[in-house]
Short mmCIF file of C-alpha atoms and ligand atoms in Angstrom, two decimals:
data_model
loop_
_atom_site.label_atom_id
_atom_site.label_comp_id
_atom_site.label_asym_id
_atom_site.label_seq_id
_atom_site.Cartn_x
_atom_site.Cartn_y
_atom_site.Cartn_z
CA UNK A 107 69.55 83.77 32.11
CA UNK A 108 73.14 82.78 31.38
CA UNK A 109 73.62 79.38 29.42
CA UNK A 110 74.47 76.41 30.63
CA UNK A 111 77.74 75.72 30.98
CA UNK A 112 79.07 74.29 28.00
CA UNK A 113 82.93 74.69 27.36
CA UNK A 114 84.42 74.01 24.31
CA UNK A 115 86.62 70.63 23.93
CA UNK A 116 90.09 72.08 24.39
CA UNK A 117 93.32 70.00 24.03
CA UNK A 118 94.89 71.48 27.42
CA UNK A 119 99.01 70.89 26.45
CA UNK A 120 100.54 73.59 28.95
CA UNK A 121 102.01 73.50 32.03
CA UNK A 122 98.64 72.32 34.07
CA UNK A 123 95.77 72.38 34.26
CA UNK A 124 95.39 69.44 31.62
CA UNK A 125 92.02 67.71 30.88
CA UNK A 126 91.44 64.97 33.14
CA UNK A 127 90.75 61.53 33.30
CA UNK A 128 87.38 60.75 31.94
CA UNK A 129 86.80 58.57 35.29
CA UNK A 130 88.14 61.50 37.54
CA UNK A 131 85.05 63.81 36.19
CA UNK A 132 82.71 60.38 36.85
CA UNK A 133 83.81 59.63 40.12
CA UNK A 134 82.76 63.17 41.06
CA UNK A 135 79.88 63.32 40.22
CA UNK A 136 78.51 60.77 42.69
CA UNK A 137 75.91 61.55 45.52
CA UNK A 138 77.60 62.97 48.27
CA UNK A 139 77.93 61.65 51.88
CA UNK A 140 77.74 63.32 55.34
CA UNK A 141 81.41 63.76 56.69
CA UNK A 142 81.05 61.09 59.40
CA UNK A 143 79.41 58.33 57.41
CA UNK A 144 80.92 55.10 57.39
CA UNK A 145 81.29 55.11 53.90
CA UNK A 146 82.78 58.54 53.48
CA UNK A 147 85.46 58.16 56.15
CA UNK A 148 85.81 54.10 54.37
CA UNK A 149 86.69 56.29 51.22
CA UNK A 150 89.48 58.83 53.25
CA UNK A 151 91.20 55.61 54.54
CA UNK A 152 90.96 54.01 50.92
CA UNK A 153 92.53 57.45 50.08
CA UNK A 154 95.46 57.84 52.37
CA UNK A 155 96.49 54.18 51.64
CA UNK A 156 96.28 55.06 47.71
CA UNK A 157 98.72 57.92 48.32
CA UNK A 158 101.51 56.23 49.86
CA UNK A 159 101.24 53.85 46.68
CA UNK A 160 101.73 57.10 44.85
CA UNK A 161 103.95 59.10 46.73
CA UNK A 162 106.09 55.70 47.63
CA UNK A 163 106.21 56.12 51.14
CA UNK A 164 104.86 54.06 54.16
CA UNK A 165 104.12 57.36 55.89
CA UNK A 166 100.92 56.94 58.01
CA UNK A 167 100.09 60.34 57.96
CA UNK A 168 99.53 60.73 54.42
CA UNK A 169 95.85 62.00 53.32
CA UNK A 170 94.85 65.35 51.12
CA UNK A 171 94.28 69.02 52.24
CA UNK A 172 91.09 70.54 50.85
CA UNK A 173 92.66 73.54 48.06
CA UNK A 174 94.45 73.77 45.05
CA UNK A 175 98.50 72.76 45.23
CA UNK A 176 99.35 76.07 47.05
CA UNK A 177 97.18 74.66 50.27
CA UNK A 178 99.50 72.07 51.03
CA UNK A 179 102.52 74.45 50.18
CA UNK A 180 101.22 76.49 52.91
CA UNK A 181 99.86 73.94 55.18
CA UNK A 182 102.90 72.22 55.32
CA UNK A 183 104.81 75.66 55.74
CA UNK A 184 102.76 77.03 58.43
CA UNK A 185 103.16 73.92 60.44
CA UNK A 186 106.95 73.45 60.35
CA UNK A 187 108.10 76.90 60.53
CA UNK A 188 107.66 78.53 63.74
CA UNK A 189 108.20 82.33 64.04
CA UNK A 190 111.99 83.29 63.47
CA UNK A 191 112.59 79.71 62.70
CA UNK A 192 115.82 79.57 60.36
CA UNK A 193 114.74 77.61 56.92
CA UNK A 194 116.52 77.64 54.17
CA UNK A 195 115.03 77.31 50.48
CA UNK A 196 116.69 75.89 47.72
CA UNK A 197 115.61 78.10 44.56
CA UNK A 198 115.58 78.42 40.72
CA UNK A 199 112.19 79.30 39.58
CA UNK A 200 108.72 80.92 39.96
CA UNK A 201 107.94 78.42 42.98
CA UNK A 202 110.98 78.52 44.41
CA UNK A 203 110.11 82.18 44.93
CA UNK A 204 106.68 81.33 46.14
CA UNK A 205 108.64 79.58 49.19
CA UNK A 206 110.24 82.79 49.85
CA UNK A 207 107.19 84.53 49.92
CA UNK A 208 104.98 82.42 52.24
CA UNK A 209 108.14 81.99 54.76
CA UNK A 210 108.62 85.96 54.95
CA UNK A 211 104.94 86.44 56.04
CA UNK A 212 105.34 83.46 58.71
CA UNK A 213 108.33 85.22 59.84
CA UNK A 214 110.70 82.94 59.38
CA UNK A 215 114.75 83.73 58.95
CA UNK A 216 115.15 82.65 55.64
CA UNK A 217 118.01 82.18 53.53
CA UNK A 218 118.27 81.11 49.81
CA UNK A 219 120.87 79.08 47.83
CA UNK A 220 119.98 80.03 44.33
CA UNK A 221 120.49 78.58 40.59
CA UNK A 222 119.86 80.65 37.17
CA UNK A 223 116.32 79.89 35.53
CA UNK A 224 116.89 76.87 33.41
CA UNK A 225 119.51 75.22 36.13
CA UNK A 226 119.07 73.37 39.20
CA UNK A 227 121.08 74.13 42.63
CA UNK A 228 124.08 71.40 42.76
CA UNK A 229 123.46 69.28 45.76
CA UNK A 230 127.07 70.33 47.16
CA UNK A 231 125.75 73.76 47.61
CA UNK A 232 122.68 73.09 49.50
CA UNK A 233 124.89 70.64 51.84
CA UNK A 234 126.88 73.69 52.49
CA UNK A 235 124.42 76.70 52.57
CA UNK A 236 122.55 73.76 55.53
CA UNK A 237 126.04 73.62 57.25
CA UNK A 238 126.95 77.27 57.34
CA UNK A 239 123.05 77.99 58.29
CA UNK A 240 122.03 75.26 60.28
CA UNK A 241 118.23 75.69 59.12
CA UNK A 242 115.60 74.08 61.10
CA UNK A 243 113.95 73.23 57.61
CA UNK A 244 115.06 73.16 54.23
CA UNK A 245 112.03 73.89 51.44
CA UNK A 246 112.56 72.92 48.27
CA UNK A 247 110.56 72.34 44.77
CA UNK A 248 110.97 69.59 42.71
CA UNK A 249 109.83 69.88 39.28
CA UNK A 250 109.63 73.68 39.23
CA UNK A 251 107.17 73.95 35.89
CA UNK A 252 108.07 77.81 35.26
CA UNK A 253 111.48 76.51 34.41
CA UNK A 254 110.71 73.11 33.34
CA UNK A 255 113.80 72.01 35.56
CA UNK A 256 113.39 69.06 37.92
CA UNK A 257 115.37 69.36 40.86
CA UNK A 258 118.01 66.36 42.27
CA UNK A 259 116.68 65.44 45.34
CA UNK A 260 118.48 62.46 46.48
CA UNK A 261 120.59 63.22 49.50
CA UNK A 262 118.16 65.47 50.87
CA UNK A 263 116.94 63.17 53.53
CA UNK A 264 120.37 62.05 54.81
CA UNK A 265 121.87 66.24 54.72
CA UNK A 266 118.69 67.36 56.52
CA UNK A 267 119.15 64.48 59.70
CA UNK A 268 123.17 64.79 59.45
CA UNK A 269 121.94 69.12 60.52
CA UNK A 270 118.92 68.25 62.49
CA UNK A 271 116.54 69.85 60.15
CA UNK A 272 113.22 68.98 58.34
CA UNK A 273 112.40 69.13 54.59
CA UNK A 274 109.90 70.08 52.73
CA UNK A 275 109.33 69.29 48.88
CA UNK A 276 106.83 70.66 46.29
CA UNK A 277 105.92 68.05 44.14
CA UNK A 278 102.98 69.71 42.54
CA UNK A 279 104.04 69.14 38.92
CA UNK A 280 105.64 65.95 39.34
CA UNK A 281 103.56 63.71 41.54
CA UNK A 282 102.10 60.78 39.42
CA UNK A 283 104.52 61.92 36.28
CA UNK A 284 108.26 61.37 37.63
CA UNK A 285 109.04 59.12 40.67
CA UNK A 286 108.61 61.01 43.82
CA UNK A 287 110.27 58.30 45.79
CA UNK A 288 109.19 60.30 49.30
CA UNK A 289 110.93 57.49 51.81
CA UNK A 290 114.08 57.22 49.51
CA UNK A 291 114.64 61.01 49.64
CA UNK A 292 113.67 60.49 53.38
CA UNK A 293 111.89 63.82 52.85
CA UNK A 294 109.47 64.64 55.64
CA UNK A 295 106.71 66.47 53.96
CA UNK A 296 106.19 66.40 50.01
CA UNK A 297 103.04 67.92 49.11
CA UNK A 298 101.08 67.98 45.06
CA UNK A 299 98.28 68.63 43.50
CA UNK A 300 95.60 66.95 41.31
CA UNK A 301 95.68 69.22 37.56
CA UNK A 302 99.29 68.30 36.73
CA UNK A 303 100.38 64.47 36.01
CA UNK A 304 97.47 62.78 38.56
CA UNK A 305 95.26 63.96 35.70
CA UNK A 306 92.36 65.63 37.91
CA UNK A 307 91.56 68.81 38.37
CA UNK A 308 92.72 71.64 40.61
CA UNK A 309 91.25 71.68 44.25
CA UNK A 310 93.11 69.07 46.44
CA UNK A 311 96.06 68.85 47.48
CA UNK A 312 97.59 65.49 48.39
CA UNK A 313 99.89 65.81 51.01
CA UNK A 314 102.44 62.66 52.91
CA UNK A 315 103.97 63.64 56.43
CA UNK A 316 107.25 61.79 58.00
CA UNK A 317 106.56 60.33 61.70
CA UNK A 318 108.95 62.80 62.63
CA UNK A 319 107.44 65.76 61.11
CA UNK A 320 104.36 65.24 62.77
CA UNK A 321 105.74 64.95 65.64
CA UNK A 322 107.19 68.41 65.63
CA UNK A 323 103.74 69.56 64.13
CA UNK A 324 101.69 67.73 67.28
CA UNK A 325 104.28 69.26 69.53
CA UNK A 326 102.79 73.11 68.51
CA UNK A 327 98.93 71.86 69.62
CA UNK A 328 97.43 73.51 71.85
CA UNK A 329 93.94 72.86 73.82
CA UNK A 330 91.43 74.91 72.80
CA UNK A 331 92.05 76.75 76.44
CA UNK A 332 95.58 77.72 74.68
CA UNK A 333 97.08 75.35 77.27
CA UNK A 334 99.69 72.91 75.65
CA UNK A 335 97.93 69.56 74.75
CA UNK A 336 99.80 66.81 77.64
CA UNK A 337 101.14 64.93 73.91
CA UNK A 338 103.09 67.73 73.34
CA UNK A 339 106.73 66.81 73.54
CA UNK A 340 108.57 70.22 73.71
CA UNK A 341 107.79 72.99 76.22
CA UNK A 342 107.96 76.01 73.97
CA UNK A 343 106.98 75.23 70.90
CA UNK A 344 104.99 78.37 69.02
CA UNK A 345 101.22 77.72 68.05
CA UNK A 346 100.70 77.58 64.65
CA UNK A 347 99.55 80.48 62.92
CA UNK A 348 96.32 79.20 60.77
CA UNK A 349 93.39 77.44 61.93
CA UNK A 350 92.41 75.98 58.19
CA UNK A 351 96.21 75.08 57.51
CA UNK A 352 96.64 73.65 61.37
CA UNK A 353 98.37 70.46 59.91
CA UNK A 354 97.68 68.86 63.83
CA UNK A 355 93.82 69.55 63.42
CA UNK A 356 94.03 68.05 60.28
CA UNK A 357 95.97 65.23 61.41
CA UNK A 358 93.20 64.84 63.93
CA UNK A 359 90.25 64.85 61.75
CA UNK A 360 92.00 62.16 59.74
CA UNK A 361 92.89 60.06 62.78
CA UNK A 362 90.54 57.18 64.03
CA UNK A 363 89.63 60.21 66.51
CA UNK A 364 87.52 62.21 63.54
CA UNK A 365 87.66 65.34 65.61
CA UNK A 366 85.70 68.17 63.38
CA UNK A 367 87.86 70.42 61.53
CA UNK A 368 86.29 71.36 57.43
CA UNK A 369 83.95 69.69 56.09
CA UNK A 370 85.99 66.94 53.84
CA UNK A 371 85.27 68.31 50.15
CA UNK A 372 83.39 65.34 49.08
CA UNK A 373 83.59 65.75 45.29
CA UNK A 374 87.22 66.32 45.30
CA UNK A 375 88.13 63.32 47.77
CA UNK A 376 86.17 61.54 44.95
CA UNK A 377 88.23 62.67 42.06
CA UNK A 378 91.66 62.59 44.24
CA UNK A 379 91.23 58.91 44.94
CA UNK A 380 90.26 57.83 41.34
CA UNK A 381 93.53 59.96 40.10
CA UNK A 382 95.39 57.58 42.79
CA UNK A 383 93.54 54.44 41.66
CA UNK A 384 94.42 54.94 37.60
CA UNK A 385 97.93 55.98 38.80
CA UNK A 386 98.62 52.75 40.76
CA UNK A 387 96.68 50.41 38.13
CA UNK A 388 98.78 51.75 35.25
CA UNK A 389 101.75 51.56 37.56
CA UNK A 390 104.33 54.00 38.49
CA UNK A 391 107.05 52.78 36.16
CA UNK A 392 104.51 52.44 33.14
CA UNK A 393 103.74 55.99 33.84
CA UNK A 394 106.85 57.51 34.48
CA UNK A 395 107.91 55.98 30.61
CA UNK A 396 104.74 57.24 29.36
CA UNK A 397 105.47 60.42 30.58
CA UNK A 398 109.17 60.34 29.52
CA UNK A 399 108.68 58.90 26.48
CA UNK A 400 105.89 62.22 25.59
CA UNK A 401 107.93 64.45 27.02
CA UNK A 402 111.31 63.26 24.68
CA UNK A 403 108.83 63.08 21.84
CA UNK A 404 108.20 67.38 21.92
CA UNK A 405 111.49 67.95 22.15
CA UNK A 406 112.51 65.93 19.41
CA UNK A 407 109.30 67.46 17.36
CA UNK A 408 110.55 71.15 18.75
CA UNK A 409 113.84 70.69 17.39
CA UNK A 410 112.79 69.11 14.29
CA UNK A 411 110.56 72.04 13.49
CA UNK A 412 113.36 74.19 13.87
CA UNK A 413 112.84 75.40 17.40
CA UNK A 414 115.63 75.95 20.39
CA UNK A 415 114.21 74.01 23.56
CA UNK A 416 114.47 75.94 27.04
CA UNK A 417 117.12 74.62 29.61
CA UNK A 418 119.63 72.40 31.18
CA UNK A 419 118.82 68.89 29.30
CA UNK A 420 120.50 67.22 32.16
CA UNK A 421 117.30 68.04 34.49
CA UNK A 422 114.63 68.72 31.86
CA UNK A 423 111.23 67.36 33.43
CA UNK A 424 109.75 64.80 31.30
CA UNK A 425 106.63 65.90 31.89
CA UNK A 426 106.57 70.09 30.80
CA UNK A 427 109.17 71.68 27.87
CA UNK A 428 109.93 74.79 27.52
CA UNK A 429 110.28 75.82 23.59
CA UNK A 430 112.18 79.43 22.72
CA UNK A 431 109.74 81.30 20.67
CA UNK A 432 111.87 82.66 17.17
CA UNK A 433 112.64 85.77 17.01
CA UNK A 434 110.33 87.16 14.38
CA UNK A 435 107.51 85.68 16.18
CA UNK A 436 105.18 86.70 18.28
CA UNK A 437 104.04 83.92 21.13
CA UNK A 438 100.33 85.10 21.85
CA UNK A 439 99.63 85.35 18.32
CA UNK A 440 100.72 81.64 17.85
CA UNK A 441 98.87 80.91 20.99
CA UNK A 442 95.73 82.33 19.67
CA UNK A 443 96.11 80.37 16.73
CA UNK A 444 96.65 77.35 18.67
CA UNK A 445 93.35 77.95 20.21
CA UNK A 446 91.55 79.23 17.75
CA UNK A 447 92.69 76.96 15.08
CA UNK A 448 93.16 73.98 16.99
CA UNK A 449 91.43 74.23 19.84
CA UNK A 450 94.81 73.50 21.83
CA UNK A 451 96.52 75.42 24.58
CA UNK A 452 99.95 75.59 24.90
CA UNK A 453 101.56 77.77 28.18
CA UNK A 454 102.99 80.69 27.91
CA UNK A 455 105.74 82.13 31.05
CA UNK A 456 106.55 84.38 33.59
CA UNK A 457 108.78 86.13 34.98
CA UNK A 458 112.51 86.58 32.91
CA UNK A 459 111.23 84.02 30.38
CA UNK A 460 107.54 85.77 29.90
CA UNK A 461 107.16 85.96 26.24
CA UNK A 462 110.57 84.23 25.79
CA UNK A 463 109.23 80.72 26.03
CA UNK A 464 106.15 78.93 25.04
CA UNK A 465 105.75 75.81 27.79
CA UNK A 466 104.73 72.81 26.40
CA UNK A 467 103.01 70.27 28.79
CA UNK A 468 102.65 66.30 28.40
CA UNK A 469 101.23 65.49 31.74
CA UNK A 470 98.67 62.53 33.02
CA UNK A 471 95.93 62.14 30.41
CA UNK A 472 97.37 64.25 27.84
CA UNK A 473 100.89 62.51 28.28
CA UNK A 474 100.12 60.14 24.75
CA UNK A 475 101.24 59.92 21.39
CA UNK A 476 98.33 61.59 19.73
CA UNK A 477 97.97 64.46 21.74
CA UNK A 478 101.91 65.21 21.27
CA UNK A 479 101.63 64.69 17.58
CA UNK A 480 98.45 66.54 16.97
CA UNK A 481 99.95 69.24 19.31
CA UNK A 482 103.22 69.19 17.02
CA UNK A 483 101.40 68.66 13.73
CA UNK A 484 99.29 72.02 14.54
CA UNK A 485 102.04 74.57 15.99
CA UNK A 486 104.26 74.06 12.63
CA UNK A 487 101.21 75.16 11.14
CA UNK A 488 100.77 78.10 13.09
CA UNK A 489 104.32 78.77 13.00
CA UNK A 490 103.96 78.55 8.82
CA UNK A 491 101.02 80.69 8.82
CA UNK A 492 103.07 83.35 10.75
CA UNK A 493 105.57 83.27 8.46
CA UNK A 494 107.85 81.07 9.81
CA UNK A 495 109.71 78.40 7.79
CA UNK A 496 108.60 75.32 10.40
CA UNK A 497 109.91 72.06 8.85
CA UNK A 498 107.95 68.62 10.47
CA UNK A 499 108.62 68.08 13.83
CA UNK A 500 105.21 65.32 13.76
CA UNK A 501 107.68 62.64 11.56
CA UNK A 502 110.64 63.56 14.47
CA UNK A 503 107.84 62.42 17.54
CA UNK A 504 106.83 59.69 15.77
CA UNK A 505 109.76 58.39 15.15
CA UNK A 506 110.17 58.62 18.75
CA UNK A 507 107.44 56.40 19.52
CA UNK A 508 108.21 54.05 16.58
CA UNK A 509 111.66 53.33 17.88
CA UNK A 510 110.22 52.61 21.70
CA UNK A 511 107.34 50.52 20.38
CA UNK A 512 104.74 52.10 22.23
C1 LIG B 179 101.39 74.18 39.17
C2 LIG B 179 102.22 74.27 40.38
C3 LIG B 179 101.67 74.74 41.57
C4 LIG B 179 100.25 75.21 41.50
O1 LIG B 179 99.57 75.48 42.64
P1 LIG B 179 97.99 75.70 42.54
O2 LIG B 179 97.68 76.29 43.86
O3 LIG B 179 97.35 74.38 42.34
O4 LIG B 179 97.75 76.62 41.40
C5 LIG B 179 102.49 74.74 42.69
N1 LIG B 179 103.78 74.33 42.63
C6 LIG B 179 104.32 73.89 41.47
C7 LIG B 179 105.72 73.43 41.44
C8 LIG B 179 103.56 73.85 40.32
O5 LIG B 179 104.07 73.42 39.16
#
């Protein structure tokens, strides 16, 4: 017989998953409900009202799609991007090649406008890769966490209705952690995840859909004869290509109509709303300087220790840093230590920047004073142990907090 499952207490400070909230791990493990009970479809309305708080939008169509972040990444990609549909997908890290990867198996004629790791893509250029393309959506990622580089976002909404095009955001890392203002982007679909900044863990993915959007998604339903459903609006619109991604069957299982698509994943609805319910009863703004003030507080500890921090500090997300590992070091080894030692867990990268960088996450729970300085206090130890003259980096965080009384 194998033991019961009884993990060790690990201080999770990379780039997600983090530990979550005490009351997210409660919440799910209440009894369960049939799909259709009153009080189980009662707590998917509570839900999808709880998520516009969060994603600040008044988007009805707003709910969560059962899967870890990369559901809704693909749900909402499936669902917008017809066959040979032109999109075009604003890149500068690991996720921004994800994009690139989904929309080449739905066959869609990409095109990229690309920034080095560590930058973001100036708006100017996307405005004119949209004009010279004309793409019928533009995918982007906001906080991309393998570069620790959150992308501007602003005029997104207005460039995409000036070309006639729809957008799509990945705000995985960022949702619940930086504002994510969804109506004042005028973005049409954003979609997240719970194991970043919401502070739950991985296995829903909340997800917020523009009127318009779905009406372009309901416009690719068909019957289940294959016959065009009499709501569509436009004549040759292709079917979409997943049945557990089918953004209008989800829609519709959502809707007052209920019509049977999954089975809701009970436990995880439970967790996603009580990460929405301790996200809107902090409140956003408290939480966005919470995670700010964490995420200034490492890189004023990095730098104090002696480190170079990763990136463009411009766009730096408040919420993940990425710390250049010295050169006589070796980053697993200090990772080990971390973990053995400490029982802490600090990221490590991919890609150009794998064993470059060590990422360094403050998100949701984890974003707090004594979790950065304990994280701090412990990898100048490491470093010292390895040989490396660390000076304090804990006196340069607190300081941090000192001077913004928190
Ligand atoms: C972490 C992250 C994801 C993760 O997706 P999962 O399927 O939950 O592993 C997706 N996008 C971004 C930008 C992320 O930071």
């Amino acid at each position: 017989m194998f033991a019961e499952i009884d993990p060790p207490q690990r201080l999770l400070m990379g780039p997600g998953p983090v530990n979550a909230y005490p009351r997210v791990l409660r919440a799910m493990s209440a009894d369960l409900l049939g799909q259709f009970d009153p009080e189980m479809t009662g707590y998917m309305n509570e839900t999808m009202a709880l998520y516009r708080g969060v994603f600040q939008t008044q988007n009805r169509w707003t709910f969560v799609i059962d899967g870890t972040a990369r559901a809704g990444i693909e749900a909402a990609l499936v669902s917008l991007t017809e066959p040979g549909a032109k999109v075009l997908i604003v890149r500068s890290g690991r996720f921004g090649l994800l994009l690139t990867e989904i929309c080449e198996r739905l066959g869609a004629d990409y095109v990229t406008v690309d920034a080095d790791w560590g930058q973001v893509v100036p708006f100017d250029r996307i405005a004119q890769a949209a004009r010279a393309h004309r793409p019928q959506v533009i995918a982007a990622i906001h906080g991309d966490t393998s570069t620790t580089m959150a992308q501007p976002l602003d005029s997104l909404g207005e460039l995409c209705r000036e070309i006639g095009a729809l957008s799509y955001v990945d705000a995985t890392a960022t949702l619940g952690g930086m504002s994510v203002p969804v109506d004042a982007w005028g973005a049409d679909i954003v979609t997240a995840g719970l194991q970043k900044c919401l502070g739950g863990p991985s296995g829903s993915a909340p997800i917020t859909i523009s009127d318009r959007a779905a009406e372009f998604i309901f416009a690719r339903r068909h019957t289940e004869k294959g016959i065009r459903a009499s709501d569509a609006t436009d004549g040759n619109r292709a079917r979409i290509g997943s049945n557990y991604f089918d953004l209008a069957m989800i829609m519709d299982y959502w809707s007052e109509k209920r019509l049977n698509h999954h089975t809701e994943a009970t436990s995880m609805l439970y967790a996603a709303r009580e990460c929405a319910r301790i996200a809107l009863q902090e409140g956003l703004e408290a939480r966005f300087a919470r995670h700010e003030l964490a995420g200034r507080a490492v890189v004023a500890g990095a730098r104090a220790i002696g480190l170079a921090v990763y990136g463009d500090d411009a766009h730096r997300m408040t919420n993940v840093t990425g710390i250049f590992i010295p050169d006589a070091i070796d980053g697993e080894t200090i990772r080990r230590r971390m973990r053995e030692d400490f029982e802490i867990e600090i990221g490590t990268a991919f890609g150009p920047l794998a064993g470059k960088i060590w990422r360094i996450g403050a998100m949701g729970y984890n974003a707090r004073k004594h979790k950065v300085l304990i994280t701090l206090g412990a990898l100048e130890g490491c470093l010292r142990a390895e040989g490396f003259a660390a000076r304090s980096g804990v006196d340069a965080a607190l300081e941090m907090y000192e001077a913004s009384h928190a």
